[in-house]
Amino acid sequence: MDLGLNNRVYVVTGATRGLGNATARALVEDGAKVVLTGRDEKTAAAAAAELGPNAVGVGADNADPATPARLVATARERFGGFDGILVSVGGPPFAFAADATDELWQASFESVFLGAVRLARAAAAELGEGGVIGFVLSASVYEPIPGLTISNGLRPGLAGFAKSLADELGPRGIRVVGALPGRIDTERVRELDGLTADPEASRHASESGIPLRRYGAPEEFGRAAAFLLSPAASYVTGVMLPIDGGARHSF
């Protein structure tokens, strides 16, 4: 199936590794052009170079209020257009409720929540009919994850924001979608497993609760996210799609 991505231009934040990088790769492989970001300019440039001439890397911090306008401007200047954005941010630090200080909450709110809201707001102002705004959220939107108290607090709020935005932008022909990764075999998930007393046993326990009995590969997430962002999903909006191997058992 042709996803209709040829020559469409996307911004993908947090795309030097992990889920953002996997999505940027899937988009480029299907003909799109991508502005990808990371906190470090050199790392972002190197990640873009691996994807070829249809990708450019930009060092950017989602918490910086100037970032959204700069990224949209880069997309237009380098590739002549702007068709959508995928807001992917690093997960908040591992912390239980008793350990999550005001400082941790504030820093995470600025980068994970408010930064994402600013990016989406700027994209909405620039996109035309057929544009799309996507969020990489988490399975914690539906089910809290032990030890990720800050994520459990912020991700559901972003899902609610995304749903509200979908209702508001729908009349303009702009879609808003969310991708909810479960246990995808990224560096981040391996780090979380590594915080347990027995990482191998922790992974085995997690896999036993997944109907497909394995962690997902980053490219599996990337392909699903690329579909959501593509014109092939032109009648899909306001949804939060679990990409978790069936781990979420409710409808």
mmCIF file of C-alpha atoms in Angstrom:
data_model
loop_
_atom_site.group_PDB
_atom_site.id
_atom_site.type_symbol
_atom_site.label_atom_id
_atom_site.label_comp_id
_atom_site.label_asym_id
_atom_site.label_seq_id
_atom_site.Cartn_x
_atom_site.Cartn_y
_atom_site.Cartn_z
ATOM 1 C CA MET A 1 0.000 0.000 0.000
ATOM 2 C CA ASP A 2 1.234 3.467 -0.894
ATOM 3 C CA LEU A 3 1.114 5.606 2.254
ATOM 4 C CA GLY A 4 1.256 8.804 0.200
ATOM 5 C CA LEU A 5 4.362 10.047 1.990
ATOM 6 C CA ASN A 6 6.400 10.946 -1.072
ATOM 7 C CA ASN A 7 7.830 14.478 -0.665
ATOM 8 C CA ARG A 8 5.756 15.271 2.401
ATOM 9 C CA VAL A 9 7.689 17.151 5.096
ATOM 10 C CA TYR A 10 7.601 16.285 8.796
ATOM 11 C CA VAL A 11 9.273 17.428 11.986
ATOM 12 C CA VAL A 12 10.111 14.610 14.413
ATOM 13 C CA THR A 13 11.423 15.648 17.812
ATOM 14 C CA GLY A 14 13.587 13.499 20.039
ATOM 15 C CA ALA A 15 14.620 11.475 17.006
ATOM 16 C CA THR A 16 18.315 10.802 17.526
ATOM 17 C CA ARG A 17 17.496 7.384 18.984
ATOM 18 C CA GLY A 18 14.631 5.179 20.088
ATOM 19 C CA LEU A 19 11.063 5.571 18.926
ATOM 20 C CA GLY A 20 11.477 8.989 17.353
ATOM 21 C CA ASN A 21 14.420 7.781 15.306
ATOM 22 C CA ALA A 22 12.563 4.650 14.214
ATOM 23 C CA THR A 23 9.645 6.789 13.032
ATOM 24 C CA ALA A 24 11.897 9.244 11.195
ATOM 25 C CA ARG A 25 13.566 6.310 9.437
ATOM 26 C CA ALA A 26 10.222 4.802 8.408
ATOM 27 C CA LEU A 27 9.045 8.153 7.040
ATOM 28 C CA VAL A 28 12.203 8.717 4.996
ATOM 29 C CA GLU A 29 12.205 5.165 3.673
ATOM 30 C CA ASP A 30 8.704 5.766 2.324
ATOM 31 C CA GLY A 31 9.638 8.997 0.573
ATOM 32 C CA ALA A 32 9.079 11.727 3.164
ATOM 33 C CA LYS A 33 11.489 14.462 4.166
ATOM 34 C CA VAL A 34 12.222 14.914 7.836
ATOM 35 C CA VAL A 35 13.606 17.513 10.198
ATOM 36 C CA LEU A 36 14.708 15.536 13.228
ATOM 37 C CA THR A 37 15.800 16.960 16.548
ATOM 38 C CA GLY A 38 17.892 16.079 19.552
ATOM 39 C CA ARG A 39 19.289 18.086 22.398
ATOM 40 C CA ASP A 40 22.826 17.944 20.966
ATOM 41 C CA GLU A 41 23.456 19.504 17.544
ATOM 42 C CA LYS A 42 26.207 17.060 16.545
ATOM 43 C CA THR A 43 24.199 14.022 17.573
ATOM 44 C CA ALA A 44 21.175 15.278 15.654
ATOM 45 C CA ALA A 45 23.286 15.943 12.562
ATOM 46 C CA ALA A 46 24.805 12.461 12.754
ATOM 47 C CA ALA A 47 21.384 10.814 13.102
ATOM 48 C CA ALA A 48 20.124 12.738 10.080
ATOM 49 C CA ALA A 49 23.199 11.833 8.035
ATOM 50 C CA GLU A 50 22.409 8.143 8.566
ATOM 51 C CA LEU A 51 19.021 8.709 6.921
ATOM 52 C CA GLY A 52 20.424 10.432 3.837
ATOM 53 C CA PRO A 53 19.738 13.712 2.033
ATOM 54 C CA ASN A 54 16.023 13.767 2.883
ATOM 55 C CA ALA A 55 16.745 14.326 6.554
ATOM 56 C CA VAL A 56 18.276 17.240 8.432
ATOM 57 C CA GLY A 57 19.218 17.319 12.094
ATOM 58 C CA VAL A 58 18.648 20.246 14.448
ATOM 59 C CA GLY A 59 19.828 20.635 18.016
ATOM 60 C CA ALA A 60 16.761 21.700 19.976
ATOM 61 C CA ASP A 61 15.303 21.579 23.461
ATOM 62 C CA ASN A 62 11.534 21.037 23.606
ATOM 63 C CA ALA A 63 11.391 23.145 26.763
ATOM 64 C CA ASP A 64 12.716 26.210 24.905
ATOM 65 C CA PRO A 65 9.793 28.443 23.839
ATOM 66 C CA ALA A 66 11.712 29.417 20.688
ATOM 67 C CA THR A 67 12.024 25.818 19.467
ATOM 68 C CA PRO A 68 8.641 25.349 17.705
ATOM 69 C CA ALA A 69 8.951 28.325 15.347
ATOM 70 C CA ARG A 70 12.564 27.427 14.568
ATOM 71 C CA LEU A 71 11.669 23.869 13.599
ATOM 72 C CA VAL A 72 8.780 24.865 11.341
ATOM 73 C CA ALA A 73 10.999 27.479 9.693
ATOM 74 C CA THR A 74 13.713 24.867 9.119
ATOM 75 C CA ALA A 75 11.233 22.507 7.464
ATOM 76 C CA ARG A 76 10.083 25.220 5.079
ATOM 77 C CA GLU A 77 13.583 26.500 4.329
ATOM 78 C CA ARG A 78 15.228 23.111 3.771
ATOM 79 C CA PHE A 79 12.401 21.163 2.167
ATOM 80 C CA GLY A 80 9.883 23.735 0.996
ATOM 81 C CA GLY A 81 6.929 22.734 3.114
ATOM 82 C CA PHE A 82 5.499 21.531 6.393
ATOM 83 C CA ASP A 83 2.916 18.727 6.556
ATOM 84 C CA GLY A 84 3.082 17.451 10.096
ATOM 85 C CA ILE A 85 4.914 16.910 13.350
ATOM 86 C CA LEU A 86 5.541 13.993 15.676
ATOM 87 C CA VAL A 87 6.243 15.174 19.206
ATOM 88 C CA SER A 88 8.468 12.597 20.878
ATOM 89 C CA VAL A 89 10.243 13.406 24.125
ATOM 90 C CA GLY A 90 12.446 11.465 26.478
ATOM 91 C CA GLY A 91 10.670 9.875 29.400
ATOM 92 C CA PRO A 92 10.707 11.573 32.809
ATOM 93 C CA PRO A 93 13.150 10.116 35.345
ATOM 94 C CA PHE A 94 12.385 6.936 37.260
ATOM 95 C CA ALA A 95 10.816 7.946 40.564
ATOM 96 C CA PHE A 96 8.174 6.803 42.995
ATOM 97 C CA ALA A 97 5.756 9.387 44.386
ATOM 98 C CA ALA A 98 7.740 9.875 47.592
ATOM 99 C CA ASP A 99 10.948 10.509 45.653
ATOM 100 C CA ALA A 100 9.583 12.881 42.983
ATOM 101 C CA THR A 101 10.676 16.334 44.123
ATOM 102 C CA ASP A 102 9.134 19.608 43.024
ATOM 103 C CA GLU A 103 12.235 20.184 40.899
ATOM 104 C CA LEU A 104 11.774 16.874 39.054
ATOM 105 C CA TRP A 105 8.097 17.584 38.467
ATOM 106 C CA GLN A 106 8.788 21.105 37.224
ATOM 107 C CA ALA A 107 11.579 20.099 34.828
ATOM 108 C CA SER A 108 9.507 17.221 33.456
ATOM 109 C CA PHE A 109 6.440 19.412 33.057
ATOM 110 C CA GLU A 110 8.438 21.971 31.066
ATOM 111 C CA SER A 111 9.924 19.413 28.648
ATOM 112 C CA VAL A 112 7.350 16.625 28.491
ATOM 113 C CA PHE A 113 4.084 18.523 28.839
ATOM 114 C CA LEU A 114 4.393 22.249 28.172
ATOM 115 C CA GLY A 115 7.054 21.743 25.501
ATOM 116 C CA ALA A 116 4.769 19.326 23.675
ATOM 117 C CA VAL A 117 1.824 21.714 23.961
ATOM 118 C CA ARG A 118 3.894 24.565 22.498
ATOM 119 C CA LEU A 119 5.058 22.412 19.586
ATOM 120 C CA ALA A 120 1.516 21.299 18.804
ATOM 121 C CA ARG A 121 0.168 24.836 19.093
ATOM 122 C CA ALA A 122 2.818 26.194 16.715
ATOM 123 C CA ALA A 123 2.209 23.344 14.255
ATOM 124 C CA ALA A 124 -1.550 23.947 14.333
ATOM 125 C CA ALA A 125 -1.012 27.576 13.384
ATOM 126 C CA GLU A 126 1.105 26.593 10.368
ATOM 127 C CA LEU A 127 -0.583 23.478 9.022
ATOM 128 C CA GLY A 128 -3.201 23.419 6.313
ATOM 129 C CA GLU A 129 -5.816 20.845 5.368
ATOM 130 C CA GLY A 130 -4.315 17.371 5.396
ATOM 131 C CA GLY A 131 -1.792 18.269 8.093
ATOM 132 C CA VAL A 132 -1.217 16.056 11.120
ATOM 133 C CA ILE A 133 0.017 16.415 14.677
ATOM 134 C CA GLY A 134 1.186 13.256 16.408
ATOM 135 C CA PHE A 135 2.293 12.542 19.959
ATOM 136 C CA VAL A 136 4.435 9.680 21.232
ATOM 137 C CA LEU A 137 2.916 9.046 24.639
ATOM 138 C CA SER A 138 2.954 5.830 26.664
ATOM 139 C CA ALA A 139 0.904 2.891 27.815
ATOM 140 C CA SER A 140 0.718 4.859 31.078
ATOM 141 C CA VAL A 141 -2.094 6.877 29.467
ATOM 142 C CA TYR A 142 -4.325 3.937 30.404
ATOM 143 C CA GLU A 143 -2.415 2.081 33.108
ATOM 144 C CA PRO A 144 0.120 3.528 35.577
ATOM 145 C CA ILE A 145 3.611 2.031 35.346
ATOM 146 C CA PRO A 146 5.328 1.355 38.692
ATOM 147 C CA GLY A 147 8.262 3.671 39.303
ATOM 148 C CA LEU A 148 7.265 6.130 36.583
ATOM 149 C CA THR A 149 5.061 8.334 38.730
ATOM 150 C CA ILE A 150 5.859 11.551 36.859
ATOM 151 C CA SER A 151 5.112 9.956 33.499
ATOM 152 C CA ASN A 152 1.903 8.525 34.949
ATOM 153 C CA GLY A 153 0.875 12.042 35.862
ATOM 154 C CA LEU A 154 1.844 13.860 32.655
ATOM 155 C CA ARG A 155 1.134 11.450 29.795
ATOM 156 C CA PRO A 156 -2.633 11.092 30.416
ATOM 157 C CA GLY A 157 -2.894 14.877 30.520
ATOM 158 C CA LEU A 158 -1.230 15.117 27.120
ATOM 159 C CA ALA A 159 -3.628 12.523 25.761
ATOM 160 C CA GLY A 160 -6.520 14.673 26.958
ATOM 161 C CA PHE A 161 -4.947 17.723 25.326
ATOM 162 C CA ALA A 162 -4.485 15.782 22.074
ATOM 163 C CA LYS A 163 -8.119 14.712 22.064
ATOM 164 C CA SER A 164 -9.284 18.294 22.660
ATOM 165 C CA LEU A 165 -6.990 19.509 19.889
ATOM 166 C CA ALA A 166 -8.393 16.892 17.503
ATOM 167 C CA ASP A 167 -11.899 18.224 18.109
ATOM 168 C CA GLU A 168 -10.798 21.819 17.579
ATOM 169 C CA LEU A 169 -8.688 21.239 14.449
ATOM 170 C CA GLY A 170 -10.926 18.693 12.742
ATOM 171 C CA PRO A 171 -13.031 21.334 10.943
ATOM 172 C CA ARG A 172 -9.822 22.620 9.349
ATOM 173 C CA GLY A 173 -8.945 19.138 8.052
ATOM 174 C CA ILE A 174 -6.024 18.727 10.465
ATOM 175 C CA ARG A 175 -5.692 15.412 12.275
ATOM 176 C CA VAL A 176 -4.309 14.748 15.773
ATOM 177 C CA VAL A 177 -3.188 11.273 16.811
ATOM 178 C CA GLY A 178 -1.311 9.564 19.620
ATOM 179 C CA ALA A 179 0.915 6.499 19.598
ATOM 180 C CA LEU A 180 1.143 4.599 22.889
ATOM 181 C CA PRO A 181 4.193 2.338 23.021
ATOM 182 C CA GLY A 182 4.257 -0.586 25.395
ATOM 183 C CA ARG A 183 7.448 -2.559 25.961
ATOM 184 C CA ILE A 184 9.476 -1.658 22.883
ATOM 185 C CA ASP A 185 13.098 -2.828 22.916
ATOM 186 C CA THR A 186 14.727 0.584 23.114
ATOM 187 C CA GLU A 187 17.641 1.828 25.179
ATOM 188 C CA ARG A 188 15.142 3.543 27.484
ATOM 189 C CA VAL A 189 13.248 0.314 28.233
ATOM 190 C CA ARG A 190 16.489 -1.599 28.742
ATOM 191 C CA GLU A 191 17.555 1.105 31.209
ATOM 192 C CA LEU A 192 14.298 0.675 33.127
ATOM 193 C CA ASP A 193 14.723 -3.100 33.224
ATOM 194 C CA GLY A 194 18.286 -2.523 34.393
ATOM 195 C CA LEU A 195 17.061 -0.692 37.480
ATOM 196 C CA THR A 196 15.554 -3.912 38.837
ATOM 197 C CA ALA A 197 17.432 -6.481 40.918
ATOM 198 C CA ASP A 198 17.342 -9.006 38.060
ATOM 199 C CA PRO A 199 16.949 -7.323 34.639
ATOM 200 C CA GLU A 200 16.627 -10.615 32.762
ATOM 201 C CA ALA A 201 13.890 -11.842 35.077
ATOM 202 C CA SER A 202 12.157 -8.477 34.840
ATOM 203 C CA ARG A 203 12.121 -8.671 31.065
ATOM 204 C CA HIS A 204 10.864 -12.246 31.117
ATOM 205 C CA ALA A 205 8.044 -11.238 33.495
ATOM 206 C CA SER A 206 7.072 -8.348 31.230
ATOM 207 C CA GLU A 207 7.112 -10.529 28.133
ATOM 208 C CA SER A 208 4.922 -13.142 29.802
ATOM 209 C CA GLY A 209 2.177 -10.522 30.148
ATOM 210 C CA ILE A 210 2.275 -9.596 26.455
ATOM 211 C CA PRO A 211 0.106 -11.797 24.204
ATOM 212 C CA LEU A 212 2.820 -11.823 21.516
ATOM 213 C CA ARG A 213 5.282 -12.892 24.246
ATOM 214 C CA ARG A 214 8.054 -10.492 23.251
ATOM 215 C CA TYR A 215 9.110 -6.869 23.318
ATOM 216 C CA GLY A 216 8.404 -4.914 20.167
ATOM 217 C CA ALA A 217 11.183 -3.825 17.836
ATOM 218 C CA PRO A 218 11.639 -0.069 17.348
ATOM 219 C CA GLU A 219 10.988 -0.427 13.620
ATOM 220 C CA GLU A 220 7.603 -2.008 14.373
ATOM 221 C CA PHE A 221 6.645 1.092 16.305
ATOM 222 C CA GLY A 222 8.113 3.317 13.599
ATOM 223 C CA ARG A 223 6.042 1.753 10.831
ATOM 224 C CA ALA A 224 2.825 2.099 12.833
ATOM 225 C CA ALA A 225 3.569 5.731 13.682
ATOM 226 C CA ALA A 226 4.458 6.509 10.056
ATOM 227 C CA PHE A 227 1.089 5.132 8.997
ATOM 228 C CA LEU A 228 -0.728 7.341 11.514
ATOM 229 C CA LEU A 229 1.112 10.382 10.165
ATOM 230 C CA SER A 230 0.520 9.482 6.529
ATOM 231 C CA PRO A 231 -2.294 10.454 4.134
ATOM 232 C CA ALA A 232 -3.257 6.770 4.133
ATOM 233 C CA ALA A 233 -4.715 7.421 7.605
ATOM 234 C CA SER A 234 -6.658 10.452 6.402
ATOM 235 C CA TYR A 235 -9.847 9.523 8.310
ATOM 236 C CA VAL A 236 -8.073 8.667 11.569
ATOM 237 C CA THR A 237 -8.018 11.391 14.201
ATOM 238 C CA GLY A 238 -8.486 11.768 17.941
ATOM 239 C CA VAL A 239 -7.241 8.224 18.592
ATOM 240 C CA MET A 240 -4.657 6.929 21.031
ATOM 241 C CA LEU A 241 -3.265 3.788 19.383
ATOM 242 C CA PRO A 242 -1.587 1.225 21.665
ATOM 243 C CA ILE A 243 1.468 -0.310 19.991
ATOM 244 C CA ASP A 244 2.130 -2.895 22.655
ATOM 245 C CA GLY A 245 1.756 -6.438 21.317
ATOM 246 C CA GLY A 246 -1.681 -6.695 22.890
ATOM 247 C CA ALA A 247 -0.572 -5.896 26.447
ATOM 248 C CA ARG A 248 -3.573 -3.641 26.985
ATOM 249 C CA HIS A 249 -6.423 -6.080 27.471
ATOM 250 C CA SER A 250 -9.364 -3.684 27.544
ATOM 251 C CA PHE A 251 -11.003 -2.320 24.410
#
